[in-house]
XYZ file of N, CA, C and O in Angstrom:
716
model
N -15.864 -0.324 7.934
C -14.907 -0.071 6.970
C -13.968 -1.451 6.951
O -13.506 -1.691 8.147
N -13.378 -1.606 5.896
C -12.492 -2.874 5.767
C -11.022 -2.505 6.502
O -10.307 -3.532 6.859
N -10.939 -1.250 6.707
C -9.647 -0.833 7.319
C -9.830 -0.484 8.871
O -8.586 -0.016 9.099
N -10.613 -1.078 9.518
C -10.810 -0.991 10.793
C -11.725 0.141 11.284
O -12.628 0.542 10.834
N -11.123 0.735 12.251
C -11.809 1.990 13.127
C -11.711 3.341 12.258
O -11.328 4.385 12.837
N -11.876 3.519 11.036
C -11.687 4.755 10.206
C -12.956 4.936 9.599
O -13.728 4.369 8.783
N -13.718 5.962 10.385
C -15.132 6.371 9.800
C -14.983 7.856 9.625
O -14.703 8.535 10.291
N -15.272 8.401 8.425
C -15.503 9.524 7.825
C -16.994 9.839 7.560
O -17.673 9.297 6.677
N -17.359 11.031 7.907
C -19.043 11.509 8.030
C -19.361 11.831 6.664
O -20.415 12.060 6.275
N -18.219 12.486 5.672
C -18.669 12.905 4.541
C -18.882 11.917 3.363
O -17.719 11.114 3.348
N -19.874 11.808 2.486
C -19.961 10.793 1.533
C -20.211 11.584 0.133
O -20.543 12.651 0.318
N -19.793 11.023 -0.805
C -19.739 11.649 -2.083
C -21.213 11.366 -2.592
O -21.952 10.310 -2.675
N -21.485 12.409 -3.520
C -22.738 12.120 -4.248
C -22.554 11.929 -5.779
O -23.545 11.712 -6.449
N -21.246 11.882 -6.090
C -20.901 11.869 -7.567
C -20.290 10.585 -7.843
O -19.763 10.108 -8.993
N -19.974 9.756 -6.823
C -19.310 8.611 -6.826
C -19.978 7.494 -7.260
O -21.316 7.400 -6.873
N -19.426 6.535 -8.297
C -20.433 5.426 -8.547
C -19.910 4.049 -7.898
O -20.197 3.118 -8.193
N -19.116 4.036 -6.712
C -18.764 3.090 -6.160
C -19.676 3.165 -4.793
O -18.943 3.538 -3.612
N -20.952 3.108 -4.834
C -21.756 3.525 -3.776
C -21.677 2.508 -2.625
O -22.221 2.710 -1.535
N -21.051 1.333 -2.684
C -20.963 0.591 -1.684
C -19.941 0.860 -0.562
O -20.105 0.261 0.571
N -19.143 1.799 -0.885
C -18.101 2.157 -0.097
C -18.407 3.221 0.865
O -18.904 4.282 0.569
N -17.860 3.012 2.142
C -18.195 4.273 3.045
C -16.953 5.030 3.209
O -17.108 6.158 3.995
N -15.982 4.945 2.498
C -14.649 5.986 2.705
C -14.403 6.728 1.274
O -13.350 6.707 0.993
N -15.409 7.238 0.779
C -15.281 7.856 -0.477
C -15.264 9.276 -0.484
O -15.415 9.816 -1.413
N -15.234 10.025 0.670
C -15.449 11.372 0.934
C -14.350 12.356 0.225
O -14.706 13.376 -0.207
N -13.222 11.719 -0.203
C -12.287 12.409 -0.902
C -12.677 12.836 -2.255
O -12.035 13.601 -2.700
N -13.484 11.808 -3.083
C -13.851 12.165 -4.204
C -14.429 13.728 -4.392
O -13.868 14.233 -5.305
N -15.237 13.930 -3.617
C -15.843 15.243 -3.561
C -14.848 16.441 -3.296
O -14.729 17.397 -3.820
N -14.202 16.148 -2.030
C -13.252 17.044 -1.401
C -12.209 17.488 -2.482
O -11.851 18.735 -2.627
N -11.662 16.419 -3.270
C -10.388 16.626 -4.169
C -11.125 16.773 -5.664
O -10.141 17.085 -6.414
N -12.404 16.706 -5.703
C -12.984 16.865 -7.248
C -12.201 15.878 -7.907
O -11.883 16.392 -9.193
N -12.303 14.770 -7.768
C -11.588 13.772 -8.560
C -12.359 13.484 -9.791
O -11.634 13.051 -11.015
N -13.537 13.460 -9.781
C -14.494 13.271 -11.184
C -13.794 14.299 -12.264
O -13.515 14.035 -13.300
N -13.831 15.522 -11.870
C -13.112 16.452 -12.847
C -11.649 16.127 -13.205
O -11.371 16.149 -14.460
N -10.915 15.890 -12.163
C -9.676 15.758 -12.465
C -9.386 14.494 -13.233
O -8.738 14.484 -14.256
N -10.281 13.361 -13.016
C -9.966 12.147 -13.974
C -10.545 12.545 -15.254
O -10.107 11.909 -16.364
N -11.297 13.412 -15.576
C -11.789 13.956 -16.966
C -10.501 14.480 -17.479
O -10.551 14.579 -19.103
N -9.654 15.062 -16.802
C -8.428 15.408 -17.357
C -7.252 14.409 -17.656
O -6.659 14.141 -18.762
N -7.015 13.741 -16.551
C -5.824 12.587 -16.378
C -6.246 11.667 -15.442
O -6.792 11.896 -14.228
N -6.071 10.419 -15.642
C -5.846 9.522 -14.462
C -4.519 8.839 -14.132
O -4.334 7.864 -13.651
N -3.749 9.545 -14.800
C -2.261 9.099 -14.199
C -1.982 8.261 -15.757
O -2.498 8.165 -16.676
N -0.506 7.645 -15.367
C 0.005 6.718 -16.314
C 0.667 5.690 -15.448
O 1.332 5.981 -14.450
N 0.869 4.509 -16.024
C 1.219 3.477 -15.353
C 3.122 3.642 -15.187
O 3.741 2.890 -14.405
N 3.497 4.569 -15.855
C 4.949 4.859 -15.564
C 5.174 5.892 -14.465
O 6.266 5.938 -14.118
N 3.970 6.334 -13.785
C 4.241 7.077 -12.695
C 4.121 6.055 -11.521
O 3.046 5.352 -11.425
N 5.020 6.079 -10.509
C 5.191 5.366 -9.371
C 5.399 6.287 -7.953
O 5.789 7.181 -7.954
N 4.082 5.825 -7.280
C 4.002 6.468 -6.050
C 4.380 5.648 -4.808
O 3.975 4.427 -4.896
N 5.379 6.184 -4.333
C 6.041 5.335 -3.165
C 4.998 5.682 -1.759
O 4.651 6.810 -1.660
N 4.652 4.622 -1.271
C 3.741 4.513 0.003
C 4.426 3.993 1.124
O 4.921 2.906 1.068
N 4.858 4.916 1.870
C 6.037 4.521 3.072
C 4.953 4.493 4.339
O 4.608 5.726 4.663
N 4.691 3.103 4.588
C 3.472 3.139 5.744
C 3.888 1.823 6.365
O 4.943 1.364 6.256
N 2.664 1.252 6.598
C 2.861 -0.063 7.471
C 1.620 -0.933 7.011
O 0.531 -0.332 6.820
N 1.696 -2.239 6.772
C 0.933 -3.074 6.460
C 0.047 -2.876 5.085
O -0.769 -2.043 4.843
N 0.593 -3.557 4.108
C 0.143 -3.653 2.703
C -0.510 -4.794 2.614
O -0.016 -5.941 2.727
N -1.766 -5.076 1.993
C -2.371 -6.081 1.810
C -2.698 -6.402 0.327
O -3.337 -5.572 -0.325
N -1.785 -7.313 -0.153
C -1.949 -7.472 -1.676
C -3.224 -8.128 -2.173
O -3.254 -8.292 -3.294
N -3.893 -8.640 -1.500
C -5.308 -9.519 -1.804
C -6.314 -8.473 -2.191
O -7.515 -8.706 -2.568
N -6.178 -7.222 -1.788
C -7.555 -6.262 -2.108
C -7.513 -6.207 -3.538
O -6.892 -5.737 -4.416
N -8.976 -6.343 -4.057
C -9.134 -6.692 -5.697
C -8.705 -5.431 -6.344
O -8.002 -5.230 -7.483
N -9.032 -4.083 -5.662
C -9.099 -2.950 -6.388
C -7.430 -2.521 -6.641
O -7.038 -1.780 -7.663
N -6.518 -3.225 -6.167
C -4.962 -2.896 -5.936
C -4.403 -4.098 -6.763
O -3.148 -3.981 -6.943
N -4.915 -5.174 -7.199
C -4.247 -6.336 -7.878
C -3.419 -5.875 -8.859
O -1.958 -6.375 -8.998
N -3.545 -4.885 -9.850
C -2.804 -4.721 -10.835
C -2.069 -3.234 -10.701
O -1.636 -2.685 -11.693
N -2.172 -2.972 -9.427
C -1.669 -1.600 -9.284
C -0.063 -1.347 -8.472
O 0.278 -0.496 -8.295
N 0.120 -2.618 -8.200
C 1.598 -2.651 -7.452
C 2.699 -2.392 -8.261
O 2.592 -3.058 -9.489
N 3.712 -1.691 -8.152
C 4.732 -1.373 -8.748
C 5.741 -2.707 -8.939
O 5.752 -3.569 -7.926
N 6.220 -3.115 -10.090
C 7.082 -4.222 -10.183
C 8.327 -3.662 -10.756
O 8.596 -2.911 -11.442
N 9.419 -4.095 -9.978
C 10.772 -3.511 -10.185
C 11.346 -4.482 -11.452
O 11.453 -5.592 -11.563
N 11.401 -3.649 -12.642
C 11.720 -4.081 -13.932
C 13.057 -4.630 -13.894
O 13.633 -5.303 -14.894
N 13.954 -4.320 -13.009
C 15.342 -4.893 -13.133
C 15.699 -5.851 -12.214
O 16.958 -6.096 -11.898
N 14.673 -6.647 -11.762
C 14.979 -7.602 -10.448
C 14.437 -8.878 -10.928
O 13.255 -8.846 -11.670
N 14.952 -10.134 -10.715
C 14.543 -11.165 -11.101
C 14.089 -11.798 -9.855
O 14.814 -12.110 -8.995
N 12.630 -12.366 -9.802
C 12.163 -12.892 -8.545
C 12.910 -14.119 -8.385
O 12.977 -14.959 -9.005
N 12.941 -14.333 -7.046
C 13.299 -15.639 -6.172
C 14.698 -16.184 -6.817
O 14.923 -17.379 -6.573
N 15.833 -15.306 -7.307
C 17.073 -15.907 -7.451
C 18.055 -15.599 -6.558
O 19.285 -15.910 -6.668
N 17.567 -15.090 -5.516
C 18.568 -14.538 -4.350
C 19.742 -13.702 -4.782
O 20.780 -13.813 -4.253
N 19.511 -12.780 -5.739
C 20.672 -12.139 -6.443
C 19.915 -10.650 -6.408
O 18.713 -10.369 -6.644
N 20.996 -9.482 -6.108
C 20.521 -8.261 -6.242
C 20.732 -7.857 -7.486
O 21.834 -7.337 -8.030
N 20.132 -8.330 -8.771
C 20.051 -8.133 -9.835
C 20.201 -6.522 -10.345
O 21.080 -6.282 -11.264
N 19.745 -5.604 -9.711
C 19.788 -4.343 -10.025
C 20.601 -3.541 -9.232
O 20.940 -2.355 -9.188
N 21.615 -4.302 -8.350
C 22.446 -3.673 -7.862
C 22.192 -2.617 -6.533
O 22.876 -1.338 -6.675
N 20.912 -2.721 -6.171
C 20.531 -1.355 -5.182
C 20.629 -1.629 -3.804
O 20.234 -1.203 -3.057
N 21.254 -2.691 -3.485
C 21.410 -3.265 -1.879
C 20.190 -4.121 -1.613
O 20.374 -4.588 -0.553
N 19.179 -4.494 -2.294
C 18.121 -5.053 -1.699
C 17.786 -6.358 -2.682
O 17.693 -6.148 -4.040
N 18.050 -7.653 -1.977
C 17.874 -8.750 -2.870
C 16.382 -9.242 -3.308
O 15.603 -9.170 -2.347
N 15.925 -9.525 -4.512
C 14.591 -9.652 -5.114
C 13.335 -8.970 -4.513
O 12.362 -9.243 -4.265
N 13.959 -7.518 -4.677
C 12.737 -6.587 -4.275
C 11.929 -6.228 -5.440
O 11.918 -5.338 -6.213
N 11.023 -7.390 -5.705
C 10.082 -7.142 -6.837
C 8.961 -6.373 -6.690
O 8.660 -5.500 -7.556
N 8.309 -5.955 -5.520
C 7.272 -5.196 -5.266
C 7.563 -4.307 -3.880
O 7.066 -4.460 -2.990
N 8.642 -3.536 -4.103
C 9.102 -2.516 -2.829
C 9.872 -3.531 -1.828
O 10.447 -4.514 -2.166
N 9.691 -3.025 -0.683
C 10.561 -3.877 0.390
C 10.022 -3.545 1.924
O 9.328 -2.578 2.028
N 10.432 -4.309 2.545
C 9.773 -4.411 3.998
C 10.998 -3.996 4.674
O 11.599 -4.756 5.215
N 10.724 -2.942 5.162
C 11.960 -2.447 5.951
C 11.964 -2.791 7.493
O 12.946 -2.815 8.204
N 10.667 -2.949 7.740
C 10.337 -3.558 9.365
C 10.946 -4.805 9.577
O 11.177 -5.144 10.527
N 10.660 -5.607 8.629
C 11.210 -7.009 8.708
C 12.184 -7.302 7.914
O 12.913 -8.548 7.811
N 12.918 -6.462 7.297
C 14.010 -6.586 6.361
C 13.850 -7.709 5.341
O 14.706 -8.738 5.447
N 12.736 -7.545 4.718
C 12.490 -8.558 3.600
C 12.074 -8.132 2.398
O 11.537 -7.144 2.336
N 12.271 -8.987 1.216
C 11.835 -8.328 -0.164
C 10.313 -8.269 0.017
O 9.830 -7.649 -0.816
N 9.662 -9.000 0.606
C 8.121 -9.221 0.458
C 7.565 -8.074 1.373
O 7.299 -8.458 2.415
N 6.927 -7.227 0.987
C 6.179 -5.955 1.505
C 4.944 -6.472 1.963
O 4.304 -5.737 2.744
N 4.595 -7.599 1.663
C 2.943 -8.112 1.830
C 3.357 -9.446 2.827
O 2.209 -10.060 3.201
N 4.675 -9.672 3.159
C 4.764 -10.956 3.947
C 3.716 -11.268 5.131
O 3.145 -12.278 5.130
N 3.796 -10.521 6.193
C 3.106 -10.786 7.240
C 1.576 -10.577 7.436
O 0.949 -11.024 8.107
N 0.899 -9.928 6.223
C -0.491 -9.580 6.386
C -1.183 -11.045 6.487
O -2.305 -11.099 7.327
N -0.613 -11.974 5.565
C -1.282 -13.366 5.585
C -1.220 -13.941 6.887
O -1.846 -15.131 7.211
N -0.064 -13.773 7.904
C 0.204 -14.607 9.120
C -0.332 -13.888 10.159
O -0.011 -14.208 11.351
N -1.237 -12.808 10.006
C -1.645 -12.076 11.272
C -3.013 -12.384 11.645
O -4.130 -12.805 10.581
N -3.419 -12.380 12.901
C -5.016 -12.268 13.065
C -5.745 -11.292 12.345
O -5.345 -10.275 12.125
N -7.111 -11.501 12.014
C -7.881 -10.741 11.386
C -8.040 -9.219 12.101
O -7.918 -8.167 11.522
N -8.222 -9.327 13.495
C -8.209 -7.907 14.142
C -6.775 -7.060 13.847
O -6.967 -5.751 13.882
N -5.698 -7.418 13.781
C -4.539 -6.957 13.425
C -4.424 -6.517 11.984
O -4.018 -5.323 11.384
N -4.994 -7.362 11.055
C -5.159 -6.904 9.580
C -5.836 -5.837 9.347
O -5.639 -4.961 8.758
N -7.095 -5.685 10.106
C -7.919 -4.607 10.032
C -7.495 -3.321 10.487
O -7.392 -2.146 10.237
N -6.827 -3.479 11.873
C -6.045 -2.283 12.594
C -4.828 -1.720 11.695
O -4.686 -0.461 11.784
N -4.220 -2.591 11.033
C -2.879 -2.102 10.752
C -2.830 -2.243 9.158
O -1.690 -2.265 8.691
N -3.894 -2.012 8.623
C -3.833 -2.002 7.040
C -3.818 -0.650 6.440
O -4.437 -0.399 5.508
N -3.083 0.154 7.061
C -3.059 1.558 6.804
C -2.331 1.763 5.557
O -2.937 2.700 4.909
N -1.426 1.139 5.164
C -0.562 1.045 4.049
C -1.510 0.701 2.698
O -1.577 1.526 1.713
N -2.207 -0.233 3.013
C -3.384 -0.588 2.043
C -4.465 0.529 1.585
O -4.752 0.867 0.443
N -4.808 1.206 2.758
C -5.897 2.221 2.607
C -5.329 3.279 1.881
O -5.812 3.995 0.854
N -4.108 3.761 2.191
C -3.516 4.946 1.564
C -3.116 4.674 0.106
O -3.427 5.380 -0.784
N -2.501 3.365 -0.087
C -2.297 2.860 -1.494
C -3.657 3.037 -2.344
O -3.624 3.638 -3.456
N -4.730 2.683 -1.869
C -6.179 2.592 -2.406
C -6.651 4.006 -2.775
O -6.988 4.478 -3.912
N -6.153 5.054 -1.640
C -6.572 6.513 -1.773
C -5.630 6.944 -3.206
O -6.214 7.810 -3.804
N -4.644 6.466 -3.385
C -3.735 6.998 -4.474
C -4.088 6.334 -5.591
O -4.265 6.954 -6.892
N -4.568 5.011 -5.804
C -4.648 4.342 -7.180
C -5.836 3.395 -7.211
O -6.262 2.989 -8.302
N -6.779 3.818 -6.355
C -7.932 2.914 -6.415
C -8.826 3.259 -7.831
O -8.616 4.250 -8.405
N -9.348 2.275 -8.265
C -10.154 2.160 -9.645
C -11.558 2.807 -9.521
O -12.520 2.371 -8.511
N -11.985 3.666 -10.403
C -13.653 3.953 -10.357
C -14.530 3.045 -10.847
O -14.126 2.535 -11.879
N -15.634 3.037 -10.447
C -16.704 2.236 -10.910
C -16.726 0.748 -10.676
O -17.468 0.020 -11.264
N -15.927 0.055 -9.562
C -16.080 -1.263 -9.741
C -16.766 -1.623 -8.430
O -16.712 -2.920 -7.927
N -16.965 -0.724 -7.498
C -17.614 -1.088 -6.222
C -17.092 -1.654 -5.217
O -17.415 -2.347 -4.309
N -15.610 -1.914 -5.481
C -14.661 -2.945 -4.436
C -14.257 -1.871 -3.505
O -13.728 -2.463 -2.664
N -13.768 -0.574 -3.857
C -13.031 0.146 -2.920
C -12.939 1.436 -3.114
O -14.170 1.827 -3.425
N -12.002 2.305 -3.062
C -12.007 3.682 -3.004
C -11.341 4.232 -4.211
O -10.915 3.341 -5.238
N -11.854 5.404 -4.719
C -11.610 5.952 -5.897
C -10.291 6.706 -5.511
O -10.092 7.472 -4.894
N -9.279 6.242 -6.432
C -7.802 7.094 -6.035
C -7.714 8.049 -7.103
O -8.597 8.466 -7.857
N -6.675 9.012 -6.525
C -6.453 10.128 -7.226
C -5.619 9.945 -8.439
O -5.903 10.739 -9.435
N -5.029 8.806 -8.714
C -4.046 8.557 -9.792
C -4.391 6.955 -10.135
O -3.533 6.322 -10.096
N -5.518 6.630 -10.405
C -5.942 5.372 -10.914
C -5.153 4.411 -11.944
O -5.001 3.450 -11.740
N -4.376 5.194 -12.788
C -3.618 4.381 -13.672
C -2.166 4.324 -13.377
O -1.182 3.730 -14.198
N -1.808 4.896 -12.064
C -0.504 4.951 -11.458
C -0.209 3.511 -10.649
O -1.155 2.813 -10.814
N 1.035 3.393 -10.405
C 1.486 2.209 -9.838
C 1.876 2.760 -8.165
O 2.423 3.663 -8.214
N 1.772 1.701 -7.500
C 2.163 1.912 -6.058
C 3.210 1.144 -5.535
O 3.181 -0.204 -5.922
N 4.379 1.697 -5.163
C 5.522 1.053 -4.458
C 5.248 0.765 -3.108
O 5.470 1.821 -2.260
N 5.180 -0.266 -2.635
C 4.717 -0.406 -1.088
C 6.187 -0.522 -0.345
O 6.968 -1.405 -0.675
N 6.402 0.332 0.701
C 7.469 0.313 1.599
C 6.876 0.073 3.036
O 6.531 1.163 3.559
N 7.168 -0.855 3.547
C 6.714 -1.119 4.996
C 7.809 -0.815 5.859
O 9.046 -0.975 5.907
N 7.396 -0.096 6.924
C 8.212 0.391 8.194
C 7.854 -0.450 9.358
O 8.418 -0.289 10.430
N 6.715 -1.186 9.318
C 6.316 -1.903 10.763
C 7.025 -3.116 10.786
O 6.772 -3.945 9.955
N 7.588 -3.433 11.865
C 8.027 -4.759 12.052
C 6.825 -5.675 12.860
O 6.838 -5.490 14.273
N 5.885 -6.033 12.246
C 4.753 -6.511 12.943
C 4.795 -8.165 12.265
O 4.793 -8.478 11.412
N 4.907 -9.159 13.380
C 4.788 -10.598 13.290
C 4.005 -10.936 14.619
O 3.887 -10.323 15.454
N 3.121 -12.232 14.401
C 2.636 -12.576 15.375
C 3.523 -12.643 16.917
O 2.768 -12.635 17.745
N 4.769 -12.933 16.586
C 5.468 -13.243 17.730
C 5.904 -11.990 18.435
O 5.954 -11.883 19.433
N 5.829 -10.876 17.736
C 6.377 -9.467 18.484
C 5.196 -8.635 18.910
O 5.605 -7.625 19.316
N 3.937 -8.883 18.693
C 3.060 -8.132 19.103
C 2.580 -8.273 20.480
O 2.646 -9.125 21.098
N 2.389 -7.033 21.118
C 2.069 -7.114 22.522
C 0.601 -7.277 22.682
O -0.196 -7.107 21.521
N -0.001 -7.537 23.844
C -1.458 -7.684 23.947
C -2.475 -6.867 23.407
O -3.680 -7.051 22.952
N -1.779 -5.307 22.998
C -2.809 -4.211 22.627
C -2.362 -4.165 21.069
O -2.800 -3.256 20.608
N -1.499 -4.976 20.539
C -1.441 -5.026 19.064
C -0.628 -3.810 18.969
O -0.806 -3.119 17.854
N 0.392 -3.361 19.563
C 1.033 -2.102 19.385
C 2.581 -2.592 18.964
O 3.202 -3.462 19.595
N 3.010 -1.832 18.175
C 4.293 -1.984 17.620
C 4.900 -0.613 17.383
O 4.299 0.371 17.531
N 6.231 -0.612 17.005
C 6.913 0.706 16.967
C 7.542 0.770 15.278
O 8.175 -0.135 14.907
N 7.283 1.978 14.522
C 8.140 1.710 13.245
C 9.469 1.920 12.926
O 9.977 2.422 14.172
N 10.168 1.436 12.371
C 11.335 1.609 12.203
C 11.589 3.017 11.229
O 10.706 3.673 10.981
N 12.850 3.602 11.507
C 13.121 4.993 10.740
C 12.705 4.923 9.284
O 13.073 3.723 8.733
N 12.464 6.013 8.635
C 12.035 5.827 7.266
C 13.141 6.592 6.279
O 12.772 6.327 5.045
N 14.218 6.894 6.663
C 14.842 7.489 5.759
C 15.384 6.449 4.588
O 15.526 6.719 3.515
N 15.906 5.106 5.076
C 16.029 3.983 3.881
C 15.002 4.146 2.958
O 15.299 3.697 1.793
N 13.956 4.187 3.378
C 12.700 3.810 2.389
C 12.564 4.981 1.501
O 12.189 4.680 0.466
N 12.800 6.132 1.996
C 12.823 7.106 1.255
C 13.768 7.493 0.017
O 13.460 7.546 -1.191
N 15.109 6.809 0.508
C 16.016 6.951 -0.251
C 15.929 5.646 -1.413
O 16.024 5.784 -2.665
N 15.278 4.423 -0.978
C 14.795 3.481 -1.857
C 14.001 3.870 -2.940
O 14.214 3.495 -4.019
N 12.931 4.514 -2.480
C 11.851 4.947 -3.385
C 12.465 6.144 -4.480
O 12.097 5.854 -5.651
N 13.353 7.029 -3.961
C 13.839 7.830 -4.984
C 14.802 7.031 -6.154
O 14.998 7.293 -7.204
N 15.727 6.106 -5.482
C 16.662 5.427 -6.203
C 16.051 4.543 -7.474
O 16.509 4.358 -8.417
N 14.838 4.177 -6.914
C 13.997 3.400 -8.002
C 12.814 3.954 -8.656
O 11.942 3.416 -9.048
N 13.036 5.171 -8.710
C 11.920 6.057 -9.665
C 10.746 6.375 -9.290
O 9.875 6.852 -9.812
N 10.592 6.413 -7.947
C 9.301 7.032 -7.260
C 9.370 8.439 -7.036
O 10.582 9.022 -7.101
């Protein structure tokens, strides 16, 4: 699995993303039937309060929430929510506007082990039929990535262990911003 040591024994028989090994939830949640009724809407924002979000995953490229009231890279809190330039969520672990910041600066082993936020986001909004990833429960919805982990190459111990920051601020941020 591209997400590290996550192996699930159940496979789907109705999934058209046949190259993926983590599609068990399609059958369990009966997503094909659910998707015949609705696939969600881009106005629905799902906050994922987790750690390590990889913005390069093809399946999620157009699924990240964009703050409509913020102007990128102007160093001003345009929407007055207390977070400067929070275009795509917030990195509470590193206190930065880029929830994807450190994924590109980490060794591959860490990217794979700590991409849990990416996996959860994909389970929420992954697209059916592209053989790239997972089938999400709400593929037309948007994901607001809210990172809780303070992971940088400098602060990882030899076992790649870190400790998340408290999640209260992330939950308040999500509610304030419409998730």
